[in-house]
Coordinates of C-alpha atoms in Angstrom, one line a residue:
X54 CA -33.8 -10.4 78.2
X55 CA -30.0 -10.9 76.9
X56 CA -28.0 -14.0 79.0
X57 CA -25.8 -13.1 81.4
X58 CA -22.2 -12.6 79.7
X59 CA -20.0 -16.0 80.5
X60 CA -17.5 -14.2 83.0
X61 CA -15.4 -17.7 84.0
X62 CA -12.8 -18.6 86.6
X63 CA -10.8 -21.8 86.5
X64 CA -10.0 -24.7 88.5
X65 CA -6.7 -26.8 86.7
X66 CA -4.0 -29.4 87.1
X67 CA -1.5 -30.8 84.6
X68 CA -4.0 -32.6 82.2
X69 CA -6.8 -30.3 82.5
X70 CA -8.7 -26.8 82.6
X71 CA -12.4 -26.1 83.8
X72 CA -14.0 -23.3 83.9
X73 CA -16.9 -22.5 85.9
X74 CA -19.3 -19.1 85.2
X75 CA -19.4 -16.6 87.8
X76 CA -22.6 -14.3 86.3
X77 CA -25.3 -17.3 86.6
X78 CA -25.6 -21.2 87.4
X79 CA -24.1 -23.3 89.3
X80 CA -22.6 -23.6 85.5
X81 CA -19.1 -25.8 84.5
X82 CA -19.5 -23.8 80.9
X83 CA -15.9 -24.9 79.2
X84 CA -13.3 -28.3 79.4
X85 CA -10.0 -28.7 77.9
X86 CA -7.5 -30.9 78.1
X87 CA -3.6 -30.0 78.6
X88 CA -2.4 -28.0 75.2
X89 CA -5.5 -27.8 73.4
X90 CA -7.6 -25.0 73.2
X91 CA -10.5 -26.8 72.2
X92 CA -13.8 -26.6 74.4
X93 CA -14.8 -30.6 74.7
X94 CA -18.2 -28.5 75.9
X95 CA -21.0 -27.5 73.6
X96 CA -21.5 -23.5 74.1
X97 CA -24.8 -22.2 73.1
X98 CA -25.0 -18.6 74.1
X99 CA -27.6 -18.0 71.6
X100 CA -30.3 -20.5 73.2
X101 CA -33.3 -19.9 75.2
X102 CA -36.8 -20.0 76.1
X103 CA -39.6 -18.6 78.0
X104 CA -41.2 -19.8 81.0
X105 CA -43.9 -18.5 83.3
X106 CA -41.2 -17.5 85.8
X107 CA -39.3 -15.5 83.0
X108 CA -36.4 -16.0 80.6
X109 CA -34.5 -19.3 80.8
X110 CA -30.4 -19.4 79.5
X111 CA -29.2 -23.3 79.3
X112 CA -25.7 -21.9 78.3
X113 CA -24.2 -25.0 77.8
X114 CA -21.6 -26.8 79.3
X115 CA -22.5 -28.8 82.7
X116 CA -25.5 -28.6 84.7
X117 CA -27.8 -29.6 87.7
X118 CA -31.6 -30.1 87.0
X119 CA -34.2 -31.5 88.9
X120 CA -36.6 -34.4 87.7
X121 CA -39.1 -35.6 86.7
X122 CA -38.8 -33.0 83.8
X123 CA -41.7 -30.5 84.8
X124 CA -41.3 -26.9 82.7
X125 CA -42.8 -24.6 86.0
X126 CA -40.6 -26.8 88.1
X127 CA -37.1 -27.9 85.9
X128 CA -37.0 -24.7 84.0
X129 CA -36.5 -21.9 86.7
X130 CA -34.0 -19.0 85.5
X131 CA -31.0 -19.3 87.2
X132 CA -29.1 -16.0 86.5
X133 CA -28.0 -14.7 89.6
X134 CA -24.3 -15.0 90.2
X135 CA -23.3 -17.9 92.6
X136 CA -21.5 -18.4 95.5
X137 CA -17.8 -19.5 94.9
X138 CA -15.9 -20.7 97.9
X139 CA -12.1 -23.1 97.2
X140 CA -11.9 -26.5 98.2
X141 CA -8.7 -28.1 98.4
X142 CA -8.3 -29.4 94.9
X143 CA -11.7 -27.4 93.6
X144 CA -14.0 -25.1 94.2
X145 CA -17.8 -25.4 95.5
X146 CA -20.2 -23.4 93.5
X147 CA -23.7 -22.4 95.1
X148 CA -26.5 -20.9 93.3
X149 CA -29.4 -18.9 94.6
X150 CA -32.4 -20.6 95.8
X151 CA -34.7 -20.1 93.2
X152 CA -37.6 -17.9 93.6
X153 CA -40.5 -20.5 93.5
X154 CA -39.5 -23.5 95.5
X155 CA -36.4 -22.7 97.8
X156 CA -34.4 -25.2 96.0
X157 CA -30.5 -24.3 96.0
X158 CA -28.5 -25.7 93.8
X159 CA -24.4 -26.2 94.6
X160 CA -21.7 -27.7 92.6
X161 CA -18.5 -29.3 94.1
X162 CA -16.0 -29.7 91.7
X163 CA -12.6 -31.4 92.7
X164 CA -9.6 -32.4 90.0
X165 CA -7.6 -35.4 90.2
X166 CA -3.9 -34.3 91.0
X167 CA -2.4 -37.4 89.7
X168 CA -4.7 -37.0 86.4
X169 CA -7.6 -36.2 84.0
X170 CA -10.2 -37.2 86.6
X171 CA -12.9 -35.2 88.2
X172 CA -15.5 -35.5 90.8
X173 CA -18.6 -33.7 90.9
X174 CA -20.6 -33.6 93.6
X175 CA -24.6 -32.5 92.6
X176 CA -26.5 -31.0 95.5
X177 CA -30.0 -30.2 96.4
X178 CA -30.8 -28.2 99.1
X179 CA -34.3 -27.6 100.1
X180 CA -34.3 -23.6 102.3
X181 CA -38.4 -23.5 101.2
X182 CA -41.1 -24.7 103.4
X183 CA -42.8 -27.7 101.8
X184 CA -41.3 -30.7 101.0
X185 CA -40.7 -32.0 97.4
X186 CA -39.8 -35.7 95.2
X187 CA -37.1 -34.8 93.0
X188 CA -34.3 -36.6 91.4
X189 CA -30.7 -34.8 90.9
X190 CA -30.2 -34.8 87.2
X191 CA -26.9 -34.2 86.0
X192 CA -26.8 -32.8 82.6
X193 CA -23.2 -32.7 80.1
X194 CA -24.2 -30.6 77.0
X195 CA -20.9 -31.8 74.5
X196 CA -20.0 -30.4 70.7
X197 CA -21.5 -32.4 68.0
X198 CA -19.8 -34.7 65.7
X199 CA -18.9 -38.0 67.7
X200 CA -20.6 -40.9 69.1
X201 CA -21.8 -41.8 72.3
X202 CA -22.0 -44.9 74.0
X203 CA -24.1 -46.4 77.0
X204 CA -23.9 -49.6 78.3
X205 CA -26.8 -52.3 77.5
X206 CA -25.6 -54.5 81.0
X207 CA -28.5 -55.9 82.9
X208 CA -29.0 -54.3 86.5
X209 CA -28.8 -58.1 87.6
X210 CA -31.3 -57.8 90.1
X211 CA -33.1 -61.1 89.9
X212 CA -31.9 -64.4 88.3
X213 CA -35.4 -65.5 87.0
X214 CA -34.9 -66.0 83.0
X215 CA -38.5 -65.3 83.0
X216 CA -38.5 -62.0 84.3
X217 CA -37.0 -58.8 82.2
X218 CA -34.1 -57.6 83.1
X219 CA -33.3 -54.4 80.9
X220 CA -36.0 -51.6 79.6
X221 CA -35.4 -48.5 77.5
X222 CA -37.7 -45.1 77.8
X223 CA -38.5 -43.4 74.8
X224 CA -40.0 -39.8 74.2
X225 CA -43.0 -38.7 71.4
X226 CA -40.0 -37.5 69.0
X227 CA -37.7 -41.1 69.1
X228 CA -37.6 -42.9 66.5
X229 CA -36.1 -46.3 66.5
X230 CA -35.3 -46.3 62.8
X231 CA -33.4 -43.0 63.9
X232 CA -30.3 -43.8 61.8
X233 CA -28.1 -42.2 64.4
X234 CA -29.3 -44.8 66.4
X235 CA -27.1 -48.3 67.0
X236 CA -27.9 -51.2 69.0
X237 CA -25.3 -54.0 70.5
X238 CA -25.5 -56.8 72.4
X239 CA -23.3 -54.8 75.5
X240 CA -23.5 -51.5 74.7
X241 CA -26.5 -48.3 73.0
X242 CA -24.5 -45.9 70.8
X243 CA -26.3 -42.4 69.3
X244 CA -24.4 -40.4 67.0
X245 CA -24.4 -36.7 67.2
X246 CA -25.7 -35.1 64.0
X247 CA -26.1 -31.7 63.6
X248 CA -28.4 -31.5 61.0
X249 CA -31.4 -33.6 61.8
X250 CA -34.1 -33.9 64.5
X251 CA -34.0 -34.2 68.2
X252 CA -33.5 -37.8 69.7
X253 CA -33.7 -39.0 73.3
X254 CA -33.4 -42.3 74.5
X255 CA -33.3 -43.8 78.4
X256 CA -31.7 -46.8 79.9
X257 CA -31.6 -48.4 83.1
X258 CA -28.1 -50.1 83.2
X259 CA -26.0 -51.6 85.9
X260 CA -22.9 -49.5 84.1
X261 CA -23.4 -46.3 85.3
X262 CA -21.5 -45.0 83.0
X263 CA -21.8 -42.8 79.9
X264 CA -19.4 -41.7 77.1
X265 CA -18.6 -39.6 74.4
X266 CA -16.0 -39.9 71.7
X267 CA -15.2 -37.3 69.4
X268 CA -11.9 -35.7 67.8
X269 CA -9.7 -38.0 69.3
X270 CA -11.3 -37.4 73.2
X271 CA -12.7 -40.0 74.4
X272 CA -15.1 -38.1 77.7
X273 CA -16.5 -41.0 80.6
X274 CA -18.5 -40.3 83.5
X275 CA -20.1 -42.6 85.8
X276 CA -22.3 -42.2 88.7
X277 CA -23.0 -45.5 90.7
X278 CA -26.7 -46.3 90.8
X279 CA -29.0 -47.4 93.7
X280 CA -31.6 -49.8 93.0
X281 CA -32.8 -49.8 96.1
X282 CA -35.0 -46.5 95.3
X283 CA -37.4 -45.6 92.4
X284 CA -35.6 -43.8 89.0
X285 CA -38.0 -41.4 87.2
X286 CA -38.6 -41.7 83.8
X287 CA -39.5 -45.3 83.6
X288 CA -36.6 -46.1 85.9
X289 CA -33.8 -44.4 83.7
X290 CA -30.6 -43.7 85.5
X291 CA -29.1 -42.6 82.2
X292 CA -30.0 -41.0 79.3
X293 CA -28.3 -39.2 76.1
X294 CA -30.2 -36.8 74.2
X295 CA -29.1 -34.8 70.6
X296 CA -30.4 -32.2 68.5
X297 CA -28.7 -30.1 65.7
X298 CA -26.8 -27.9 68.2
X299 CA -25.1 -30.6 71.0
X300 CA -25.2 -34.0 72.7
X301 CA -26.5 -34.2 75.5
X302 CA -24.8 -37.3 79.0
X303 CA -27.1 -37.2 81.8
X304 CA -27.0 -39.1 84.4
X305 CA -30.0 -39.3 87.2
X306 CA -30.0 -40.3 90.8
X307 CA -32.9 -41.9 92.2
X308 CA -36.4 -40.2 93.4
X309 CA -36.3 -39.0 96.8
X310 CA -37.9 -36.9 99.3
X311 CA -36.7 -34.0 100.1
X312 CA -38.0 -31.7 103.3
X313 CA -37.2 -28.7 104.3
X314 CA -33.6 -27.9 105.7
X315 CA -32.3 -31.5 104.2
X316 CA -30.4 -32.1 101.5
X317 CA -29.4 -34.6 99.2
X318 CA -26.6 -35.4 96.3
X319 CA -25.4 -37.2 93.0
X320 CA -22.0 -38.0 92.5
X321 CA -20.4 -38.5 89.2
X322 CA -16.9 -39.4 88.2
X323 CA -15.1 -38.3 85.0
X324 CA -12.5 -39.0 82.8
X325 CA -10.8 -37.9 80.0
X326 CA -8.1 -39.8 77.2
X327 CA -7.0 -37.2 74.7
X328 CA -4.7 -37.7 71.8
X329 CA -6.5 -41.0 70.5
X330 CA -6.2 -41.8 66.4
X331 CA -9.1 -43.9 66.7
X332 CA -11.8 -43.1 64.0
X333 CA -14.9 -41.7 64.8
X334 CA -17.3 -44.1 64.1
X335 CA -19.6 -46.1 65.8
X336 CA -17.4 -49.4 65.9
X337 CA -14.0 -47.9 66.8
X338 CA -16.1 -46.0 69.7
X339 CA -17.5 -49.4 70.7
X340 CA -14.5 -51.0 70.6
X341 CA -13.2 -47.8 72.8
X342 CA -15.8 -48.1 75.6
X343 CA -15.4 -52.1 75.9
X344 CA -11.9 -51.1 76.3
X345 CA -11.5 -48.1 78.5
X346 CA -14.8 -48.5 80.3

């Protein structure tokens, strides 16, 4: 099965241009900043697998997923062109319920008129008729070649020294000797390599924010974190992920119910600083992220 072709329309204001796929998704597939013609998006056409349900196109870009990661559950083809209606400032992309669960997907995208900030609202929707535990996972696939950064903050939830305050997850292929791997006292940062192995690493952090830096960008989104409800994934609401094709912000909103007719979101926040001569290396990012985060 050949991926749908990535037909785009545009949302824009003075500092930047996102385009959003109209063939498949919900999908933001491209982001540039004002004058450039650079994609700060990874693009992988190329990629895909197969699943019992059939052929599965990640595309790159900016995506919703479900959690906890479950291939006949996560991985359901979403090919079918959405539904695009305007918002004032953005536009609210809806996907087809998939074909297994009744779960629709939307997108509601809204630019900053005063700057290089975006919301993005994540929606689940459940039209099916049994109710489900998911988590909305919100998924940035960026180009390789930077460094990005995740705060190390405790969630400050109890003030007992004797109690732990911070975990990490790890999956069967991390490696903690990983040399694209840097710890901090404040911050986690993972450098995007394109010519070694897949690494993923999980934090629960008070932050709530995640970066990127790369080619003189410097990419932040932040979505604000409830404790009072479970995380997947050992508790994770954050997690960065890299391979030898893309980098990988996600962001994850806490377990929930959801039954049939209800609904329920993730909100994230981004930013953008373009035109930075800071190096790209691990310390000038840190010193970045302590800075503009």
């Amino acid at each position: 099965m050949t991926a749908a072709q990535p037909v785009t329309q545009a949302i824009e204001n003075a500092s930047l241009r996102l385009e959003y796929m109209t063939g498949a998704g919900p999908r933001l597939l491209r982001l540039f900043t004002n004058g450039s013609d650079r994609n700060l998006f990874a693009e992988i056409p190329q990629v895909s697998w197969q699943t019992p349900h059939g052929t599965y196109h990640p595309y790159g870009g900016h995506r919703l997923w479900r959690s906890p990661e479950i291939p006949a559950a996560t991985y359901l083809p979403d090919d079918r062109p959405p539904r695009v209606e305007a918002l004032p400032g953005g536009v609210r992309i809806t996907g087809a319920p998939d074909s297994v669960h009744g779960l629709g997907k939307t997108l509601e995208v809204r630019l900053d008129p005063a700057g290089p900030r975006v919301t993005v609202d994540h929606i689940f929707t459940n039209l099916g008729t049994q109710a489900v535990e998911i988590a909305p996972w919100a998924i940035t696939q960026l180009e390789p070649g930077g460094w990005a950064v995740a705060p190390n903050t405790p969630p400050r939830l109890n003030t007992n020294t004797y109690l732990p305050d911070r975990s990490l997850a790890l999956w069967p292929y991390t490696r903690l000797d990983d040399p694209r791997l840097r710890f901090m006292d404040d911050l986690v940062l993972v450098q995007a390599d394109a010519t070694v192995s897949p690494f993923k690493i999980g934090l629960r952090s008070n932050g709530g924010w995640l970066s990127y830096y790369n080619g003189g960008v410097f990419f932040r989104k932040q979505a604000q974190p409830d404790w009072g409800q479970p995380y997947p994934d050992f508790g994770c609401n954050m997690e960065v992920y890299t391979d030898n094709r893309f980098l990988e912000l996600e962001t994850l909103g806490p377990l929930a119910p959801l039954a049939p007719g209800g609904s329920l979101s993730h909100r994230e926040t981004w930013q953008i600083w373009a035109g930075l001569d800071a190096p790209c290396t691990s310390d000038a990012t840190a010193e970045l992220a302590r800075t503009l985060c």
